[in-house]
Amino acid sequence: MQLALFIIFGLLAVLGAFNLLAQKHPINSALSLIVVMMSLAVLYFSLGAEFLAAAQVIVYSGAIMVLFVFVIMLLNAGEEEHTDDSKVASIVGFPGAAAVFCLLTFVFLKEKATLGFSHLESALGGAVSNIVEISHVLFTKLLLPFEVTSILVLVAILGAVVLARKEL
Amino acid sequence: MSPNLFALLPEIVLTIAGVLVMVAEPLLPAQSSRKPLGWLAILGTALSAVAAFIQHRAVDAAGAPMMGFYRTIQIDNLSVFFHLLIASIVLVVLLASLDYFEGPVSHAGEYYALLCFGATGMMLMSCSVELLMVFIGLEISSISTYILAGFRKGQATASESALKYFLLGSFATAFTLYGIALAFGATGSTSIAVLATMLHSSNTPLIARLAVAMMLIGMGFKVSAAPFHVWTPDVYQGAPSPVVAMMSTAPKAAVYAVLLRLLFNGAPQLRGEWLVLIQFFAVLSMFIGNLGALLQKDVKRMLAYSSIAHAGYLLTAFASFQQDAVAAACFYTAAYASMNVGAFLVLTQLTGYNENLRTLNDYTGVARKRPLLSALLGFFLLSMIGIPFTAGFFAKFYAFSAALRGGFSWLVILGLLNSGFACFYYLRLLIALYSSPASEIAEPSSTRPSIAATLALAACALATVGLGIMPGRLLHLLQRSAPITLQEQPGNSASLQ
């Protein structure tokens, strides 16, 4: 059951990602991104991370994608124009991506036997439920990163103001 | 004061200063000067330096590092040193940019606020011993630098600079984050203290090594080490000069602090593996930086390649063992900061907001019109070559002797060879400054530096001379601070030394 879910939605995520790159019109790309996000949410759910799955649907497929679609509509963006492809990018890019993919696959296959058995039991030991555990970590051990993220958001807002301004 | 707040004091002061700048900005009349906001930011930065110094006294008195916020941050002499360094860099850059952002720029208030927030992020990086905290700090510092790089709007190079930096920077951040995730997968924790004991004994050794490599790639990008240097010349060319002075030194210093903690405290048992990567980065950076700089005509691009080369020299120090390496690397960041900030601030004064002097030709004969500034630029260039009695000499000396003690004489030979190459392009600029102009192409800006800018330039020059004449005091402090870079859970701290 789990394997079937993984194969179906993993494949869907990969196909969605390829489609995202292949589509010429931005709205089609945005819609394929939703496919990727939703399939990822299902994968998270099947791994037992309900909270992450819900957050993925609400934040990415909901909020962020709505924003994307709005921006595309407001900008009235049409078909993307193609410039002459960079030579270096086309020569190095694909083999590079393939090399990284092969390296990661090799590492994960090599460690297949022990994967997931590291010390994770101790880290997740005695977990009551996912959400209880996440909120506990968020307000004790990771309190500072959680709070400091507010500065990060503030900087991002400042950036939007600065970059969107009109020069006097 | 609660120990948690005390451990975070410099960051809190800077954040408050940044927020105050943002709140005060709309209260000023639209057309009025934004200098008061600049002074507010300067005050905040100076106070945060004072706060860091108070922490230093407290740490020295206690004789042991302070931990805060559930062991996510650690205040020891290493983090105090980087706090002070970052605060000084930002302070000097703020002083020098008071006039730079006077004329045609709108939103100068945001510039001051962004510098404050960026410095907060860098300081958080330098004191965090938890990789998630490192990541948030890295993002705060990077995102504010991306924005600052595009501050000279209306010029095509500025937009190119900001966009290129943003895209490539996000790509590199993804590598760091993947590395952190893999480290968690291999050890079940993202705390450096836990990594130190678990990383080498992980059930999945290959993943643990891949994690360290991925993080090194991400960090290598941020310090512009080759082969992740491609963004550097374009970004430095397009960004405003005072911003380049900041972003070529302060964020890099913070990343070096993270690297020192991560490599020497988090993964000491994997030294054999990461050392190969570090040496590869160091050698490639030195050669690409110096040979690339020889080909450049644009002065800012040339200095960008020189900063790649300096990243290479600095990384040679990592070949040594902990105490030497930490002291040499910290000294190098301080020396490099003093001369590089100085050089870019002189460029700021010479070229003004429009940056009408670009190529080596434009700089020909500038010494006749601006003799003092040219002399100062010449002094910073000599320091970058590594002439004795300047900061650059002892920086290279300590870095190379650290590598020698680590047993890597071939690395030192390559480093010395590269220092020789480097003479050519620094001297070429120096000779251009002092030769007679062939034709009147561009005029250097003729406005006299303001008192604040003079103060900033004097501070850089004094720091460069001071580190060149009396390097011992700082080095002694650094060596004393080096070994206690990590505090384990009480009980098994002895096993780490």
XYZ file of C-alpha atoms in Angstrom:
665
model
C 0.000 0.000 0.000
C 2.713 2.415 1.089
C 4.918 1.378 -1.817
C 2.059 1.906 -4.267
C 1.380 5.356 -2.824
C 5.061 6.220 -3.050
C 5.417 5.071 -6.639
C 2.302 6.868 -7.847
C 2.904 10.170 -6.117
C 6.679 10.133 -6.454
C 6.281 9.675 -10.176
C 3.637 12.409 -10.247
C 5.980 14.803 -8.442
C 8.839 14.137 -10.861
C 6.586 14.435 -13.921
C 5.089 17.636 -12.528
C 8.570 19.081 -12.034
C 9.573 18.215 -15.610
C 6.332 19.669 -16.933
C 6.983 22.833 -14.922
C 10.223 23.342 -16.808
C 8.830 22.336 -20.199
C 5.744 24.559 -20.242
C 6.057 27.858 -22.052
C 3.153 29.712 -20.448
C 3.695 30.775 -16.805
C 0.190 29.784 -15.701
C 0.766 26.216 -16.885
C 4.043 26.129 -14.983
C 2.292 27.408 -11.846
C -0.363 24.700 -12.134
C 2.245 21.968 -12.522
C 3.958 23.323 -9.425
C 0.691 22.676 -7.557
C 0.855 19.053 -8.741
C 4.415 18.777 -7.364
C 3.438 20.330 -4.030
C 0.357 18.152 -3.570
C 2.215 14.940 -4.421
C 4.928 15.897 -1.949
C 2.219 16.457 0.680
C 0.927 12.926 0.079
C 4.475 11.558 0.414
C 4.912 13.382 3.734
C 1.591 11.999 4.919
C 2.541 8.463 4.007
C 5.743 8.882 6.053
C 3.675 9.774 9.111
C 4.317 13.519 9.072
C 0.693 14.661 9.152
C 1.506 18.158 10.300
C 4.061 18.724 7.557
C 1.592 17.404 4.975
C -1.133 19.770 6.174
C 1.261 22.712 6.296
C 2.480 21.869 2.799
C -1.061 21.948 1.426
C -2.082 25.101 3.284
C 1.098 27.132 2.840
C 2.476 26.057 -0.532
C -0.517 24.853 -2.506
C -2.734 27.434 -0.843
C -1.102 30.713 0.036
C 2.014 30.761 -2.115
C 0.422 29.393 -5.272
C -2.483 31.851 -5.034
C 0.110 34.594 -4.831
C 1.919 33.205 -7.886
C -1.264 33.050 -9.930
C -2.248 36.566 -8.860
C 1.135 37.959 -9.872
C 0.956 36.213 -13.235
C -2.512 37.631 -13.806
C -1.600 41.150 -12.693
C 1.527 41.231 -14.811
C -0.484 39.818 -17.690
C 2.477 37.604 -18.470
C 2.274 35.843 -21.791
C 4.428 33.200 -23.401
C 8.000 33.389 -22.216
C 10.568 34.556 -24.698
C 13.636 32.504 -25.324
C 16.988 34.159 -25.536
C 19.930 32.401 -27.096
C 20.849 29.679 -24.684
C 24.129 30.123 -22.897
C 26.714 27.713 -24.292
C 28.282 26.967 -20.930
C 24.903 26.271 -19.365
C 23.885 23.813 -22.058
C 27.227 22.002 -22.050
C 27.817 21.841 -18.296
C 24.277 22.092 -16.974
C 22.755 18.770 -17.929
C 25.802 16.577 -17.176
C 26.231 18.465 -13.899
C 22.659 17.826 -12.822
C 22.981 14.198 -13.901
C 26.223 13.836 -11.922
C 24.637 15.223 -8.739
C 21.651 12.922 -9.237
C 23.901 9.889 -9.731
C 26.029 10.768 -6.698
C 23.005 11.103 -4.425
C 21.456 7.897 -5.769
C 24.732 6.058 -5.240
C 25.058 7.293 -1.662
C 21.493 6.451 -0.710
C 21.601 3.019 -2.350
C 24.906 2.252 -0.671
C 23.461 3.145 2.728
C 20.148 1.448 2.030
C 20.568 -1.210 4.685
C 21.045 1.189 7.582
C 19.045 4.114 6.262
C 16.572 5.472 8.770
C 17.967 3.456 11.674
C 20.657 5.963 12.686
C 19.932 7.586 15.976
C 16.553 8.863 15.017
C 14.785 6.762 17.627
C 16.523 8.711 20.349
C 15.672 12.016 18.702
C 12.057 11.089 18.212
C 11.866 8.820 21.225
C 8.687 8.912 23.246
C 6.934 11.095 20.720
C 3.321 11.412 21.801
C 2.126 12.706 18.496
C 3.677 14.647 15.716
C 2.136 18.004 16.486
C 2.801 17.816 20.215
C 6.415 16.955 19.484
C 6.861 19.735 16.918
C 5.378 22.394 19.144
C 7.456 21.183 22.062
C 10.678 21.441 20.075
C 9.647 24.751 18.560
C 9.141 26.420 21.939
C 12.042 24.884 23.811
C 15.068 23.682 21.901
C 14.524 25.699 18.743
C 12.961 28.744 20.382
C 15.670 31.127 19.197
C 15.679 30.146 15.497
C 11.883 30.286 15.573
C 11.847 33.798 17.037
C 14.694 35.114 14.910
C 12.824 34.101 11.765
C 10.760 37.247 12.389
C 13.847 39.347 11.573
C 14.257 37.331 8.381
C 10.677 38.133 7.379
C 11.202 41.790 8.259
C 14.297 41.934 6.029
C 12.318 40.333 3.196
C 9.565 42.968 3.529
C 12.163 45.745 3.557
C 13.647 44.245 0.407
C 10.291 44.235 -1.330
C 9.832 47.921 -0.445
C 13.308 48.880 -1.636
C 13.267 46.921 -4.881
C 9.731 47.911 -5.847
C 10.202 51.628 -5.223
C 10.151 54.246 -7.912
C 13.402 56.172 -8.286
C 12.836 59.842 -7.558
C 19.547 40.360 33.367
C 18.551 36.853 32.393
C 21.518 34.866 31.071
C 19.675 34.196 27.822
C 19.175 37.878 27.084
C 22.739 38.662 28.113
C 24.050 36.066 25.663
C 22.067 37.727 22.900
C 22.722 41.341 23.928
C 24.636 42.658 20.845
C 22.055 41.198 18.465
C 19.164 42.640 20.503
C 20.734 46.109 20.518
C 21.286 46.003 16.748
C 17.766 44.760 16.043
C 16.278 47.538 18.157
C 18.440 50.076 16.311
C 17.247 48.712 12.957
C 13.597 48.802 13.991
C 13.992 52.362 15.342
C 15.489 53.452 12.015
C 12.485 51.961 10.219
C 10.014 53.618 12.604
C 11.739 57.005 12.414
C 12.073 57.030 8.627
C 8.413 57.939 7.804
C 8.418 60.597 10.544
C 11.076 62.643 8.732
C 9.862 65.058 6.040
C 10.042 63.477 2.592
C 12.764 65.715 1.140
C 14.920 66.077 4.239
C 18.317 64.475 4.711
C 18.384 60.946 6.035
C 21.622 61.507 7.961
C 19.966 61.389 11.422
C 18.881 57.824 10.639
C 22.460 57.013 9.725
C 23.671 58.369 13.050
C 21.006 56.302 14.826
C 22.310 53.164 13.087
C 25.889 54.151 13.976
C 24.883 54.566 17.619
C 23.215 51.149 17.608
C 26.248 49.456 16.058
C 28.624 51.128 18.516
C 26.428 50.073 21.452
C 26.345 46.491 20.190
C 30.153 46.511 20.027
C 30.151 47.711 23.637
C 27.724 44.912 24.508
C 30.059 42.386 22.880
C 32.928 43.777 24.922
C 30.906 43.412 28.149
C 30.282 39.799 27.143
C 34.020 39.361 26.664
C 34.651 40.578 30.216
C 31.972 38.263 31.566
C 33.319 35.248 29.659
C 36.851 35.980 30.847
C 35.676 36.362 34.430
C 33.705 33.130 34.311
C 36.526 31.291 32.546
C 34.045 29.254 30.551
C 31.746 29.890 27.594
C 28.168 30.962 28.231
C 25.341 29.045 26.631
C 21.931 30.455 25.911
C 18.537 29.484 24.527
C 18.715 25.731 25.069
C 22.309 25.490 23.826
C 21.642 27.025 20.446
C 24.087 29.895 20.973
C 27.405 29.982 22.738
C 29.301 33.072 23.823
C 33.023 32.441 23.971
C 36.040 34.464 22.918
C 35.697 33.294 19.331
C 32.164 34.621 18.984
C 33.057 37.818 20.848
C 35.930 38.381 18.419
C 33.657 37.973 15.402
C 30.950 40.133 17.013
C 33.463 42.937 17.483
C 34.877 42.488 13.973
C 31.449 42.563 12.316
C 30.341 45.537 14.412
C 33.504 47.468 13.481
C 33.132 46.724 9.767
C 29.507 47.837 9.741
C 30.327 50.897 11.840
C 33.068 52.025 9.459
C 30.897 51.372 6.398
C 28.016 53.328 7.939
C 30.312 56.279 8.676
C 31.606 56.286 5.108
C 28.193 55.979 3.481
C 26.541 58.894 5.300
C 27.345 61.153 2.344
C 27.249 58.498 -0.331
C 23.498 58.113 0.148
C 22.846 61.836 0.386
C 22.193 62.885 -3.171
C 19.974 61.124 -5.677
C 19.040 58.111 -3.569
C 15.614 57.580 -2.165
C 15.081 55.109 0.653
C 18.415 55.735 2.341
C 16.652 54.916 5.615
C 16.105 51.345 4.450
C 19.813 51.129 3.634
C 20.753 51.847 7.255
C 18.106 49.461 8.596
C 19.241 46.684 6.256
C 22.865 47.078 7.362
C 21.753 46.739 11.003
C 19.647 43.632 10.334
C 22.342 42.099 8.141
C 24.894 42.556 10.932
C 22.444 40.904 13.349
C 22.279 37.863 11.096
C 26.069 37.654 10.793
C 26.520 37.945 14.556
C 23.958 35.184 15.104
C 25.940 32.961 12.730
C 29.182 33.553 14.557
C 27.797 32.548 17.957
C 25.435 29.724 17.058
C 26.337 26.105 17.735
C 23.152 24.735 16.210
C 22.988 24.299 12.451
C 19.387 25.488 12.147
C 20.368 28.703 13.903
C 23.336 29.004 11.548
C 20.961 28.632 8.624
C 18.556 31.348 9.809
C 21.478 33.699 10.489
C 22.941 32.938 7.062
C 19.616 33.724 5.409
C 19.193 37.018 7.272
C 22.689 38.130 6.300
C 22.409 36.899 2.695
C 18.989 38.338 1.940
C 19.940 41.753 3.265
C 23.119 41.638 1.156
C 21.169 40.658 -1.991
C 19.011 43.734 -1.516
C 21.921 46.041 -0.736
C 23.746 44.861 -3.884
C 20.934 46.284 -6.038
C 20.707 49.602 -4.263
C 21.990 51.762 -7.103
C 18.790 51.470 -9.086
C 18.513 52.714 -12.609
C 21.832 51.189 -13.600
C 21.760 47.948 -15.525
C 24.818 46.557 -13.730
C 23.130 47.070 -10.351
C 20.080 45.008 -11.271
C 22.293 42.372 -12.852
C 24.401 42.305 -9.720
C 21.455 41.880 -7.349
C 19.658 39.298 -9.488
C 22.757 37.211 -10.137
C 23.708 37.271 -6.493
C 20.184 36.312 -5.456
C 19.815 33.388 -7.880
C 23.245 31.887 -7.313
C 23.061 32.601 -3.578
C 19.751 30.772 -3.228
C 21.235 27.852 -5.145
C 24.166 27.711 -2.722
C 21.854 28.023 0.286
C 19.978 24.979 -0.975
C 23.239 23.016 -0.797
C 23.861 24.145 2.784
C 20.337 23.201 3.762
C 20.624 19.803 2.095
C 23.846 19.275 4.004
C 22.144 20.151 7.299
C 19.281 17.770 6.495
C 21.728 14.944 5.680
C 23.650 15.645 8.890
C 20.389 15.285 10.786
C 19.715 12.072 8.912
C 23.124 10.676 9.831
C 23.178 11.697 13.487
C 19.625 12.573 14.539
C 20.653 16.049 15.632
C 21.688 19.392 14.205
C 23.639 20.543 17.235
C 27.393 20.852 16.633
C 28.093 19.358 20.062
C 26.191 16.201 19.097
C 27.723 16.109 15.612
C 31.151 16.080 17.237
C 30.451 12.770 18.920
C 28.074 11.172 16.407
C 29.183 12.208 12.933
C 32.167 9.882 12.611
C 30.409 6.983 14.345
C 27.217 7.325 12.330
C 25.578 4.156 11.016
C 25.564 5.789 7.615
C 29.146 7.069 7.221
C 28.752 7.937 3.560
C 25.806 10.214 4.296
C 27.716 11.887 7.125
C 30.586 12.687 4.737
C 28.200 13.882 2.044
C 26.577 16.163 4.633
C 29.893 17.842 5.468
C 30.737 18.159 1.762
C 27.363 19.746 0.944
C 27.727 22.265 3.744
C 31.253 23.065 2.554
C 29.928 23.759 -0.951
C 27.312 26.165 0.394
C 29.794 27.948 2.656
C 32.432 27.970 -0.091
C 30.018 29.926 -2.241
C 29.458 32.482 0.497
C 33.179 33.106 0.990
C 33.632 33.180 -2.824
C 36.151 30.356 -2.882
C 36.797 28.820 -6.290
C 35.162 26.865 -7.953
C 32.092 28.658 -6.528
C 33.405 32.138 -7.289
C 31.698 32.863 -10.624
C 29.276 35.408 -9.153
C 31.925 37.534 -7.427
C 33.240 39.845 -10.192
C 29.811 40.656 -11.633
C 28.265 41.319 -8.236
C 31.124 43.473 -6.969
C 31.173 45.454 -10.187
C 27.491 46.354 -10.020
C 27.006 46.877 -6.314
C 27.653 50.276 -4.687
C 31.255 50.555 -3.426
C 30.449 50.940 0.315
C 28.185 47.886 0.071
C 31.014 45.919 -1.565
C 33.274 46.992 1.303
C 30.759 45.422 3.696
C 29.806 42.329 1.719
C 33.338 41.334 0.830
C 34.308 41.212 4.499
C 31.560 40.975 7.126
C 29.409 38.062 5.817
C 32.588 36.185 4.916
C 33.941 36.636 8.439
C 30.704 35.178 9.814
C 30.925 32.191 7.459
C 34.549 31.572 8.499
C 33.379 31.535 12.122
C 30.807 28.878 11.198
C 33.405 26.900 9.227
C 35.850 26.950 12.155
C 33.206 25.679 14.535
C 31.781 23.135 12.124
C 35.064 21.661 10.918
C 37.198 21.787 14.051
C 34.452 21.142 16.607
C 31.694 19.407 14.696
C 33.733 17.097 12.470
C 37.254 16.794 13.918
C 37.293 13.045 13.284
C 36.563 13.543 9.593
C 39.556 15.877 9.229
C 41.220 13.573 6.701
C 38.211 13.877 4.410
C 37.348 17.558 4.638
C 40.971 18.619 4.492
C 41.210 17.317 0.921
C 38.252 19.478 -0.110
C 39.586 22.534 1.737
C 42.996 22.198 0.071
C 41.341 21.824 -3.313
C 39.335 25.019 -2.713
C 42.407 26.853 -1.420
C 44.685 25.998 -4.355
C 42.015 26.627 -6.978
C 40.988 29.944 -5.364
C 44.560 31.214 -5.252
C 45.230 30.392 -8.900
C 41.879 31.476 -10.331
C 41.825 34.620 -8.196
C 45.297 35.804 -9.078
C 45.351 34.775 -12.737
C 41.834 36.162 -13.192
C 42.809 39.480 -11.641
C 45.716 39.823 -14.064
C 43.257 39.853 -16.978
C 40.904 42.473 -15.563
C 40.694 46.052 -16.767
C 37.917 47.154 -14.407
C 39.307 48.024 -10.983
C 36.352 46.716 -8.996
C 36.457 43.420 -10.900
C 40.162 43.208 -10.227
C 39.578 43.657 -6.506
C 36.827 41.028 -6.716
C 39.309 38.506 -8.113
C 41.771 39.572 -5.442
C 39.143 38.736 -2.800
C 38.824 35.247 -4.325
C 42.610 34.871 -4.014
C 42.508 36.030 -0.392
C 39.847 33.426 0.364
C 42.362 30.901 -0.951
C 45.202 32.158 1.281
C 42.859 32.062 4.271
C 41.765 28.506 3.590
C 45.395 27.326 3.654
C 45.316 28.103 7.392
C 42.672 25.396 7.810
C 45.291 22.779 6.948
C 46.739 23.161 10.419
C 45.427 21.820 13.693
C 42.827 23.565 15.738
C 44.701 26.124 17.808
C 46.981 27.405 15.046
C 44.278 27.326 12.423
C 41.715 29.233 14.474
C 44.177 31.959 15.459
C 45.607 32.317 11.930
C 42.208 32.308 10.215
C 40.740 34.840 12.668
C 43.766 37.092 12.273
C 43.474 36.855 8.492
C 39.786 37.849 8.525
C 40.580 40.885 10.690
C 43.554 41.963 8.560
C 41.713 41.379 5.293
C 38.717 43.316 6.611
C 40.821 46.332 7.564
C 42.605 46.613 4.196
C 39.746 45.628 1.915
C 37.165 47.876 3.580
C 39.771 50.633 3.402
C 40.422 50.106 -0.316
C 36.746 50.094 -1.244
C 36.025 53.151 0.888
C 38.782 55.048 -0.928
C 37.161 53.986 -4.220
C 33.863 55.311 -2.839
C 35.461 58.674 -2.147
C 37.269 58.828 -5.496
C 34.386 57.846 -7.711
C 31.307 59.160 -5.906
C 27.821 57.793 -6.388
C 28.003 57.614 -10.161
C 31.235 55.618 -10.124
C 32.629 57.408 -13.153
C 36.093 55.904 -12.677
C 35.963 52.298 -13.749
C 38.935 50.983 -15.687
C 42.633 51.158 -14.987
C 42.904 53.871 -17.642
C 40.450 56.053 -15.747
C 42.646 55.826 -12.686
C 45.741 57.023 -14.539
C 47.089 60.149 -12.912
C 44.485 60.356 -10.198
C 47.262 60.953 -7.655
C 47.805 64.463 -9.038
C 44.252 65.486 -8.275
C 43.618 63.530 -5.063
C 47.095 62.931 -3.596
C 46.024 61.935 -0.080
C 43.346 59.454 -1.116
C 45.660 57.929 -3.721
C 48.389 57.501 -1.136
C 45.901 55.772 1.142
C 44.732 53.469 -1.655
C 48.362 52.703 -2.437
C 48.965 51.800 1.195
C 45.998 49.388 1.238
C 47.217 47.820 -2.017
C 50.703 47.335 -0.548
C 49.095 45.680 2.445
C 47.189 43.328 0.140
C 50.478 42.387 -1.536
C 51.814 41.591 1.926
C 54.605 44.132 2.401
C 56.080 43.915 5.936
C 54.736 46.278 8.603
C 51.267 46.058 7.159
C 48.428 43.824 8.293
C 48.565 41.813 5.071
C 52.106 40.616 5.754
C 51.375 39.074 9.131
C 48.051 37.704 7.921
C 49.811 35.735 5.190
C 52.714 34.898 7.481
C 50.469 33.333 10.124
C 48.277 31.541 7.581
C 51.252 30.007 5.792
C 53.144 29.127 8.972
C 49.984 27.450 10.291
C 49.852 25.374 7.102
C 53.555 24.594 7.496
C 53.022 23.338 11.035
C 50.180 21.226 9.728
C 52.767 19.629 7.463
C 51.642 20.997 4.111
C 54.725 22.662 2.711
C 53.553 22.252 -0.909
C 50.495 24.340 -0.044
C 52.761 27.058 1.342
C 54.955 27.002 -1.767
C 51.912 27.415 -3.998
C 50.712 30.222 -1.732
C 54.011 32.087 -1.928
C 54.126 31.623 -5.698
C 50.659 33.154 -5.913
C 51.612 36.082 -3.690
C 54.240 36.784 -6.336
C 51.663 36.787 -9.162
C 49.490 39.073 -7.061
C 52.192 41.780 -6.967
C 51.694 42.391 -10.698
C 48.106 43.535 -10.680
C 48.246 45.458 -7.411
C 51.357 47.289 -8.590
C 49.760 47.917 -11.985
C 46.973 49.889 -10.294
C 49.487 51.637 -8.058
C 51.630 52.651 -11.032
C 48.564 53.849 -12.917
C 47.625 56.075 -9.984
C 51.025 57.767 -10.029
C 51.775 58.005 -13.738
C 50.883 61.038 -15.814
C 47.474 60.892 -17.462
C 47.493 60.093 -21.175
C 44.261 61.891 -21.888
C 41.566 63.418 -19.761
C 38.878 60.777 -19.831
C 37.203 60.837 -16.470
C 37.457 63.215 -13.580
C 37.611 61.846 -10.068
C 34.964 63.206 -7.787
C 36.232 66.422 -6.255
C 34.124 66.582 -3.108
C 36.234 66.499 0.014
C 35.535 63.549 2.285
C 33.321 64.542 5.193
C 34.517 64.272 8.775
C 32.684 60.981 9.233
C 34.221 59.493 6.079
C 37.683 60.734 7.085
C 37.186 59.050 10.444
C 36.245 55.797 8.701
C 39.279 55.897 6.393
C 41.569 56.729 9.296
C 40.165 53.808 11.278
C 40.911 51.384 8.409
C 44.419 52.768 7.941
C 45.139 52.620 11.683
C 43.852 49.052 11.875
C 46.041 48.036 8.922
C 49.129 49.656 10.436
C 48.306 48.460 13.941
C 47.899 44.841 12.906
C 51.117 45.145 10.917
C 53.218 46.546 13.755
C 51.717 44.918 16.802
C 50.092 41.695 15.632
C 51.111 39.927 18.837
C 48.389 41.264 21.088
C 45.503 40.207 18.895
C 47.162 36.905 18.096
C 47.727 36.179 21.752
C 44.079 36.854 22.491
C 43.036 34.648 19.593
C 45.271 31.782 20.630
C 43.883 31.984 24.135
C 40.355 31.895 22.788
C 40.954 29.147 20.285
C 40.552 25.865 22.152
C 37.349 26.669 24.014
C 35.153 26.845 21.000
C 32.748 24.264 22.208
C 31.141 23.264 25.448
C 29.694 19.809 25.698
C 27.066 18.644 28.094
C 28.502 18.874 31.624
C 30.470 15.756 32.431
C 32.082 14.796 29.155
C 33.635 18.083 28.121
C 37.162 16.772 28.613
C 36.824 14.262 25.805
C 36.659 16.994 23.206
C 39.977 18.691 23.608
